[in-house]
PDB file of C-alpha atoms in Angstrom:
ATOM      1  CA  PRO A   1     102.210  67.612 117.373  1.00 44.00           C
ATOM      2  CA  GLY A   2      99.478  68.465 115.017  1.00 45.00           C
ATOM      3  CA  LEU A   3     102.286  68.538 112.245  1.00 47.00           C
ATOM      4  CA  GLN A   4     102.847  65.563 110.007  1.00 44.00           C
ATOM      5  CA  VAL A   5     105.638  65.860 107.784  1.00 46.00           C
ATOM      6  CA  ALA A   6     105.677  63.086 105.167  1.00 44.00           C
ATOM      7  CA  GLY A   7     109.237  61.590 104.922  1.00 42.00           C
ATOM      8  CA  THR A   8     111.221  63.634 107.312  1.00 43.00           C
ATOM      9  CA  ALA A   9     114.241  61.868 106.458  1.00 40.00           C
ATOM     10  CA  GLN A  10     114.905  63.702 103.423  1.00 46.00           C
ATOM     11  CA  GLU A  11     118.408  65.465 103.217  1.00 53.00           C
ATOM     12  CA  ALA A  12     117.557  68.681 101.525  1.00 63.00           C
ATOM     13  CA  THR A  13     114.877  71.241 102.227  1.00 81.00           C
ATOM     14  CA  GLU A  14     113.826  74.486 100.611  1.00 88.00           C
ATOM     15  CA  VAL A  15     113.941  76.389 103.850  1.00 90.00           C
ATOM     16  CA  LEU A  16     117.211  78.201 105.004  1.00 92.00           C
ATOM     17  CA  CYS A  17     117.557  79.446 108.356  1.00 92.00           C
ATOM     18  CA  LEU A  18     119.594  82.519 108.778  1.00 95.00           C
ATOM     19  CA  MET A  19     121.074  83.674 112.272  1.00 94.00           C
ATOM     20  CA  ASN A  20     122.822  86.295 114.285  1.00 94.00           C
ATOM     21  CA  MET A  21     121.464  89.010 111.974  1.00 96.00           C
ATOM     22  CA  VAL A  22     118.928  90.974 113.932  1.00 95.00           C
ATOM     23  CA  SER A  23     118.418  92.298 117.420  1.00 91.00           C
ATOM     24  CA  LYS A  24     115.381  92.440 119.130  1.00 89.00           C
ATOM     25  CA  GLU A  25     115.003  96.372 119.303  1.00 90.00           C
ATOM     26  CA  GLU A  26     115.510  96.499 115.329  1.00 93.00           C
ATOM     27  CA  LEU A  27     112.624  93.854 114.973  1.00 93.00           C
ATOM     28  CA  GLU A  28     110.332  95.992 117.013  1.00 92.00           C
ATOM     29  CA  ASP A  29     110.889  98.801 114.833  1.00 93.00           C
ATOM     30  CA  ASP A  30     108.489  99.059 111.855  1.00 94.00           C
ATOM     31  CA  GLU A  31     110.642 100.706 109.343  1.00 95.00           C
ATOM     32  CA  GLU A  32     113.685  98.615 110.194  1.00 95.00           C
ATOM     33  CA  TYR A  33     111.967  95.538 110.185  1.00 96.00           C
ATOM     34  CA  GLU A  34     110.720  96.491 106.631  1.00 96.00           C
ATOM     35  CA  GLY A  35     114.201  97.338 105.624  1.00 96.00           C
ATOM     36  CA  ILE A  36     115.615  94.156 106.840  1.00 97.00           C
ATOM     37  CA  MET A  37     112.916  92.268 105.071  1.00 97.00           C
ATOM     38  CA  GLU A  38     113.988  94.083 101.912  1.00 96.00           C
ATOM     39  CA  ASP A  39     117.740  93.690 102.448  1.00 97.00           C
ATOM     40  CA  VAL A  40     117.239  89.910 102.975  1.00 97.00           C
ATOM     41  CA  ARG A  41     114.822  89.097  99.787  1.00 97.00           C
ATOM     42  CA  GLU A  42     116.964  91.248  97.769  1.00 96.00           C
ATOM     43  CA  GLU A  43     120.305  89.383  98.688  1.00 97.00           C
ATOM     44  CA  CYS A  44     118.585  86.015  98.506  1.00 97.00           C
ATOM     45  CA  SER A  45     116.972  86.474  95.212  1.00 97.00           C
ATOM     46  CA  ARG A  46     120.408  86.295  93.968  1.00 96.00           C
ATOM     47  CA  TYR A  47     120.532  82.642  94.342  1.00 95.00           C
ATOM     48  CA  GLY A  48     117.222  81.537  93.407  1.00 95.00           C
ATOM     49  CA  GLU A  49     113.390  82.115  93.435  1.00 96.00           C
ATOM     50  CA  VAL A  50     112.614  83.393  96.998  1.00 97.00           C
ATOM     51  CA  VAL A  51     108.815  81.922  97.894  1.00 96.00           C
ATOM     52  CA  SER A  52     108.532  83.551 101.203  1.00 95.00           C
ATOM     53  CA  VAL A  53     110.498  85.426 104.121  1.00 96.00           C
ATOM     54  CA  GLU A  54     109.541  84.868 107.543  1.00 95.00           C
ATOM     55  CA  ILE A  55     111.100  86.923 110.345  1.00 95.00           C
ATOM     56  CA  PRO A  56     109.551  86.504 113.824  1.00 94.00           C
ATOM     57  CA  ARG A  57     108.805  89.736 115.767  1.00 92.00           C
ATOM     58  CA  PRO A  58     108.620  89.963 119.437  1.00 88.00           C
ATOM     59  CA  VAL A  59     104.962  90.443 120.411  1.00 82.00           C
ATOM     60  CA  GLY A  60     104.163  93.294 123.063  1.00 77.00           C
ATOM     61  CA  GLY A  61     107.715  92.950 124.151  1.00 68.00           C
ATOM     62  CA  VAL A  62     107.213  89.205 124.513  1.00 76.00           C
ATOM     63  CA  ASP A  63     109.455  86.707 122.732  1.00 71.00           C
ATOM     64  CA  ILE A  64     108.060  84.249 120.508  1.00 80.00           C
ATOM     65  CA  PRO A  65     109.562  81.202 119.235  1.00 80.00           C
ATOM     66  CA  GLY A  66     112.181  81.926 116.477  1.00 86.00           C
ATOM     67  CA  VAL A  67     112.819  85.741 117.178  1.00 90.00           C
ATOM     68  CA  GLY A  68     116.170  86.415 116.388  1.00 90.00           C
ATOM     69  CA  LYS A  69     116.066  83.795 113.099  1.00 93.00           C
ATOM     70  CA  ILE A  70     115.184  84.433 109.523  1.00 95.00           C
ATOM     71  CA  PHE A  71     113.468  81.834 107.545  1.00 94.00           C
ATOM     72  CA  VAL A  72     113.613  81.779 103.768  1.00 95.00           C
ATOM     73  CA  GLU A  73     112.122  79.457 101.377  1.00 94.00           C
ATOM     74  CA  PHE A  74     113.362  78.797  98.238  1.00 94.00           C
ATOM     75  CA  GLY A  75     111.613  77.474  95.019  1.00 93.00           C
ATOM     76  CA  SER A  76     114.165  74.493  95.192  1.00 90.00           C
ATOM     77  CA  ALA A  77     116.597  72.652  97.669  1.00 88.00           C
ATOM     78  CA  ASP A  78     119.206  73.396  95.214  1.00 88.00           C
ATOM     79  CA  GLN A  79     118.607  76.992  95.423  1.00 92.00           C
ATOM     80  CA  CYS A  80     118.121  76.715  99.231  1.00 91.00           C
ATOM     81  CA  SER A  81     121.809  75.162  99.623  1.00 87.00           C
ATOM     82  CA  LYS A  82     123.692  77.423  96.921  1.00 90.00           C
ATOM     83  CA  ALA A  83     122.476  80.399  99.210  1.00 92.00           C
ATOM     84  CA  HIS A  84     123.332  78.412 102.380  1.00 89.00           C
ATOM     85  CA  SER A  85     126.911  78.197 101.447  1.00 86.00           C
ATOM     86  CA  ALA A  86     127.126  81.630 100.034  1.00 92.00           C
ATOM     87  CA  LEU A  87     125.640  83.633 103.125  1.00 94.00           C
ATOM     88  CA  ALA A  88     127.536  81.981 105.745  1.00 92.00           C
ATOM     89  CA  GLY A  89     130.073  84.139 107.195  1.00 92.00           C
ATOM     90  CA  ARG A  90     128.883  87.237 105.392  1.00 94.00           C
ATOM     91  CA  LYS A  91     128.241  90.092 107.278  1.00 93.00           C
ATOM     92  CA  PHE A  92     124.985  92.019 107.805  1.00 95.00           C
ATOM     93  CA  ALA A  93     124.443  94.951 109.920  1.00 91.00           C
ATOM     94  CA  ASN A  94     127.782  94.358 111.165  1.00 86.00           C
ATOM     95  CA  ARG A  95     127.301  90.820 112.382  1.00 91.00           C
ATOM     96  CA  VAL A  96     128.330  87.559 111.181  1.00 92.00           C
ATOM     97  CA  VAL A  97     125.645  85.461 109.298  1.00 95.00           C
ATOM     98  CA  VAL A  98     125.114  81.837 110.445  1.00 93.00           C
ATOM     99  CA  THR A  99     123.358  79.503 108.401  1.00 91.00           C
ATOM    100  CA  TRP A 100     121.379  76.478 109.097  1.00 84.00           C
ATOM    101  CA  CYS A 101     119.880  74.631 106.618  1.00 69.00           C
ATOM    102  CA  ALA A 102     117.923  71.723 107.784  1.00 59.00           C
ATOM    103  CA  MET A 103     114.252  70.304 107.743  1.00 50.00           C
ATOM    104  CA  LEU A 104     114.671  70.733 111.859  1.00 44.00           C
ATOM    105  CA  CYS A 105     114.481  74.331 110.957  1.00 46.00           C
ATOM    106  CA  LEU A 106     110.668  73.637 110.167  1.00 47.00           C
ATOM    107  CA  ALA A 107     110.180  72.750 113.893  1.00 43.00           C
ATOM    108  CA  CYS A 108     111.380  75.904 114.933  1.00 46.00           C
ATOM    109  CA  LEU A 109     108.409  77.651 113.333  1.00 44.00           C
ATOM    110  CA  VAL A 110     105.828  75.606 115.150  1.00 38.00           C
TER     111      VAL A 110
ATOM    112  CA  PRO B   1     137.363 110.932  98.451  1.00 55.00           C
ATOM    113  CA  GLU B   2     133.728 112.316  98.247  1.00 56.00           C
ATOM    114  CA  GLU B   3     131.167 110.453  97.476  1.00 56.00           C
ATOM    115  CA  PRO B   4     127.979 111.722  95.739  1.00 57.00           C
ATOM    116  CA  ALA B   5     124.925 111.764  97.944  1.00 54.00           C
ATOM    117  CA  ARG B   6     123.529 108.172  97.311  1.00 49.00           C
ATOM    118  CA  LYS B   7     119.935 107.865  96.544  1.00 52.00           C
ATOM    119  CA  LYS B   8     119.583 104.072  96.951  1.00 62.00           C
ATOM    120  CA  ARG B   9     119.242 102.644 100.367  1.00 72.00           C
ATOM    121  CA  LYS B  10     122.034 101.193 101.864  1.00 85.00           C
ATOM    122  CA  SER B  11     121.847  97.549 102.083  1.00 92.00           C
ATOM    123  CA  ARG B  12     122.759  95.740 105.562  1.00 94.00           C
ATOM    124  CA  TRP B  13     124.855  93.175 103.678  1.00 95.00           C
ATOM    125  CA  ALA B  14     128.357  94.151 103.641  1.00 92.00           C
ATOM    126  CA  SER B  15     130.439  93.145 100.479  1.00 90.00           C
ATOM    127  CA  GLU B  16     130.787  89.653  99.400  1.00 89.00           C
ATOM    128  CA  THR B  17     134.435  89.780  99.553  1.00 89.00           C
ATOM    129  CA  VAL B  18     134.142  90.189 103.324  1.00 84.00           C
ATOM    130  CA  ARG B  19     133.668  86.613 104.758  1.00 87.00           C
ATOM    131  CA  THR B  20     134.519  86.035 108.520  1.00 83.00           C
ATOM    132  CA  ALA B  21     135.681  82.850 109.751  1.00 83.00           C
ATOM    133  CA  ILE B  22     135.692  82.380 113.625  1.00 83.00           C
ATOM    134  CA  PRO B  23     138.246  79.570 114.822  1.00 82.00           C
ATOM    135  CA  GLY B  24     136.128  76.707 116.343  1.00 82.00           C
ATOM    136  CA  LEU B  25     132.784  78.413 115.434  1.00 85.00           C
ATOM    137  CA  PRO B  26     131.735  77.495 111.935  1.00 86.00           C
ATOM    138  CA  THR B  27     129.006  79.969 110.422  1.00 89.00           C
ATOM    139  CA  VAL B  28     127.475  76.953 109.138  1.00 87.00           C
ATOM    140  CA  MET B  29     125.859  75.870 112.194  1.00 84.00           C
ATOM    141  CA  PRO B  30     125.737  71.920 112.702  1.00 78.00           C
ATOM    142  CA  ALA B  31     122.556  70.417 111.891  1.00 76.00           C
ATOM    143  CA  ASN B  32     122.414  68.346 115.209  1.00 78.00           C
ATOM    144  CA  MET B  33     121.453  70.943 117.634  1.00 82.00           C
ATOM    145  CA  ASN B  34     118.577  71.426 119.574  1.00 83.00           C
ATOM    146  CA  GLU B  35     117.150  75.105 120.390  1.00 84.00           C
ATOM    147  CA  GLN B  36     119.114  75.660 123.673  1.00 87.00           C
ATOM    148  CA  GLN B  37     122.404  74.434 121.968  1.00 89.00           C
ATOM    149  CA  GLN B  38     121.715  76.672 118.902  1.00 89.00           C
ATOM    150  CA  GLN B  39     121.170  79.897 121.338  1.00 89.00           C
ATOM    151  CA  LEU B  40     124.303  78.915 123.037  1.00 91.00           C
ATOM    152  CA  TYR B  41     126.027  78.497 120.130  1.00 92.00           C
ATOM    153  CA  ILE B  42     125.039  82.074 118.829  1.00 92.00           C
ATOM    154  CA  LEU B  43     125.890  83.388 122.273  1.00 93.00           C
ATOM    155  CA  HIS B  44     129.435  82.144 122.021  1.00 92.00           C
ATOM    156  CA  LEU B  45     129.583  83.441 118.440  1.00 92.00           C
ATOM    157  CA  LYS B  46     128.756  86.958 119.614  1.00 92.00           C
ATOM    158  CA  ILE B  47     130.983  86.634 122.450  1.00 94.00           C
ATOM    159  CA  GLU B  48     134.020  85.712 120.242  1.00 92.00           C
ATOM    160  CA  GLU B  49     133.150  88.442 117.846  1.00 89.00           C
ATOM    161  CA  THR B  50     133.022  91.163 120.601  1.00 91.00           C
ATOM    162  CA  SER B  51     136.295  90.207 122.024  1.00 92.00           C
ATOM    163  CA  ARG B  52     137.907  89.969 118.746  1.00 90.00           C
ATOM    164  CA  GLN B  53     136.962  93.533 118.303  1.00 89.00           C
ATOM    165  CA  LEU B  54     138.127  94.722 121.664  1.00 92.00           C
ATOM    166  CA  ARG B  55     141.581  92.963 121.225  1.00 91.00           C
ATOM    167  CA  SER B  56     142.185  93.933 117.993  1.00 89.00           C
ATOM    168  CA  GLY B  57     140.962  97.612 118.426  1.00 87.00           C
ATOM    169  CA  ASP B  58     138.671  97.124 115.143  1.00 85.00           C
ATOM    170  CA  LEU B  59     135.668  98.694 117.017  1.00 87.00           C
ATOM    171  CA  GLY B  60     133.350  98.860 113.720  1.00 82.00           C
ATOM    172  CA  ILE B  61     133.469 102.958 113.783  1.00 86.00           C
ATOM    173  CA  PRO B  62     132.212 103.832 110.415  1.00 83.00           C
ATOM    174  CA  LEU B  63     134.852 105.340 108.434  1.00 84.00           C
ATOM    175  CA  ASN B  64     132.426 107.791 106.654  1.00 86.00           C
ATOM    176  CA  PRO B  65     131.416 110.386 109.599  1.00 87.00           C
ATOM    177  CA  ALA B  66     128.115 110.806 107.918  1.00 87.00           C
ATOM    178  CA  ASP B  67     127.398 107.114 108.987  1.00 83.00           C
ATOM    179  CA  ARG B  68     128.285 107.813 112.666  1.00 88.00           C
ATOM    180  CA  SER B  69     125.858 108.498 115.340  1.00 87.00           C
ATOM    181  CA  PRO B  70     125.747 112.115 116.763  1.00 90.00           C
ATOM    182  CA  SER B  71     128.375 112.668 119.568  1.00 91.00           C
ATOM    183  CA  PRO B  72     127.155 113.575 123.257  1.00 92.00           C
ATOM    184  CA  GLU B  73     128.605 116.994 124.686  1.00 94.00           C
ATOM    185  CA  PRO B  74     132.214 116.660 124.951  1.00 93.00           C
ATOM    186  CA  ILE B  75     133.779 115.721 128.584  1.00 94.00           C
ATOM    187  CA  TYR B  76     137.109 116.957 129.527  1.00 95.00           C
ATOM    188  CA  SER B  77     139.272 115.832 132.355  1.00 93.00           C
ATOM    189  CA  HIS B  78     141.391 118.428 134.523  1.00 94.00           C
ATOM    190  CA  ASP B  79     144.166 118.555 132.039  1.00 93.00           C
ATOM    191  CA  GLY B  80     142.027 119.203 129.100  1.00 93.00           C
ATOM    192  CA  LYS B  81     142.153 115.959 127.698  1.00 93.00           C
ATOM    193  CA  ARG B  82     138.692 114.737 126.008  1.00 93.00           C
ATOM    194  CA  LEU B  83     137.356 111.803 128.181  1.00 93.00           C
ATOM    195  CA  ASN B  84     134.355 110.688 126.122  1.00 92.00           C
ATOM    196  CA  THR B  85     135.720 110.283 122.876  1.00 92.00           C
ATOM    197  CA  ARG B  86     133.915 108.034 120.238  1.00 92.00           C
ATOM    198  CA  GLU B  87     136.494 105.377 120.586  1.00 92.00           C
ATOM    199  CA  VAL B  88     136.128 105.511 124.412  1.00 93.00           C
ATOM    200  CA  ARG B  89     132.264 105.299 124.245  1.00 94.00           C
ATOM    201  CA  THR B  90     132.407 102.402 121.761  1.00 93.00           C
ATOM    202  CA  ARG B  91     134.695 100.458 123.759  1.00 94.00           C
ATOM    203  CA  LYS B  92     132.524 100.912 126.880  1.00 93.00           C
ATOM    204  CA  ARG B  93     129.485  99.701 124.923  1.00 92.00           C
ATOM    205  CA  LEU B  94     131.245  96.849 123.521  1.00 93.00           C
ATOM    206  CA  GLU B  95     132.337  95.769 127.114  1.00 93.00           C
ATOM    207  CA  ASP B  96     129.015  96.238 128.208  1.00 93.00           C
ATOM    208  CA  ARG B  97     127.874  94.112 125.618  1.00 92.00           C
ATOM    209  CA  ARG B  98     130.060  91.518 126.181  1.00 94.00           C
ATOM    210  CA  HIS B  99     129.354  91.396 129.853  1.00 95.00           C
ATOM    211  CA  ASP B 100     125.697  90.859 129.143  1.00 94.00           C
ATOM    212  CA  LEU B 101     126.147  88.278 126.786  1.00 95.00           C
ATOM    213  CA  ILE B 102     128.856  86.513 129.135  1.00 95.00           C
ATOM    214  CA  GLN B 103     126.055  86.694 131.849  1.00 94.00           C
ATOM    215  CA  GLU B 104     123.719  85.089 129.765  1.00 93.00           C
ATOM    216  CA  ALA B 105     125.820  82.130 128.662  1.00 94.00           C
ATOM    217  CA  ILE B 106     126.365  81.313 132.043  1.00 93.00           C
ATOM    218  CA  THR B 107     122.615  81.502 132.793  1.00 93.00           C
ATOM    219  CA  LEU B 108     122.166  78.931 129.831  1.00 91.00           C
ATOM    220  CA  ASN B 109     125.256  76.847 130.916  1.00 92.00           C
ATOM    221  CA  PRO B 110     126.627  77.262 134.129  1.00 91.00           C
ATOM    222  CA  GLU B 111     129.744  75.447 133.154  1.00 92.00           C
ATOM    223  CA  TYR B 112     130.352  78.277 130.662  1.00 91.00           C
ATOM    224  CA  ARG B 113     134.036  79.677 131.100  1.00 91.00           C
ATOM    225  CA  PRO B 114     134.423  83.324 129.852  1.00 91.00           C
ATOM    226  CA  PRO B 115     137.342  84.388 127.612  1.00 89.00           C
ATOM    227  CA  THR B 116     140.374  84.797 129.611  1.00 88.00           C
ATOM    228  CA  ASP B 117     140.735  88.669 128.876  1.00 87.00           C
ATOM    229  CA  TYR B 118     137.394  89.316 130.547  1.00 89.00           C
ATOM    230  CA  LYS B 119     136.914  90.999 133.870  1.00 85.00           C
ATOM    231  CA  ALA B 120     133.596  91.483 135.324  1.00 81.00           C
ATOM    232  CA  PRO B 121     133.041  95.040 135.611  1.00 75.00           C
ATOM    233  CA  ASN B 122     132.560  97.016 138.804  1.00 71.00           C
ATOM    234  CA  ARG B 123     129.171  98.166 137.787  1.00 63.00           C
ATOM    235  CA  LYS B 124     128.028 101.514 139.243  1.00 62.00           C
ATOM    236  CA  ILE B 125     124.364 101.581 140.407  1.00 62.00           C
ATOM    237  CA  GLU B 126     122.540 104.102 137.980  1.00 60.00           C
ATOM    238  CA  ASP B 127     119.390 105.673 138.392  1.00 56.00           C
TER     239      ASP B 127
END
């Protein structure tokens, strides 16, 4: 609602969604948060131009939608899909990275 | 082998050569899942990973002692054996974590069946 996405039927997007990488406790810690941001940005840059990184944080102990996910916007759908297959199954902070690449991801941000 | 103190911050990413495959749970999430299915999927994955660690004994204790957290005061049994070794503490933490994850999965999906080697702990009431 309120969000009109033109041509939602496209098969590829520039936004990659990464899951199972961070805990709420880590997100609440400023220093940890900055470090996670930096690590994600650095690694993703190897696969293309990183336009933006969104890491939703809990606000005042309250969960907001998307907490636990990391959204990375790439310069092109091609770069996004490269990162998608390269990062799935990698380990981040000792956790297995799950990737999800779909326009549906954008819906999680709303 | 001793490593020189690293100036550079250590990345949370493990080496590219480490790729994990979990049978039945692909690390590329199926695209057609809704928010709740995704949550459950991630939970299953975490439970499976923790179970695998407990079964294999690969508890994820850093090889380099410098990367380990400080130990609490040792506790010994009557015959002088240390009770709270790092392995015991780590195993306990993983079991507790798995228990919490399983409870969460059951709340989300009452049909959820925990792994066969899972036993609900008799939790002592603390505090």
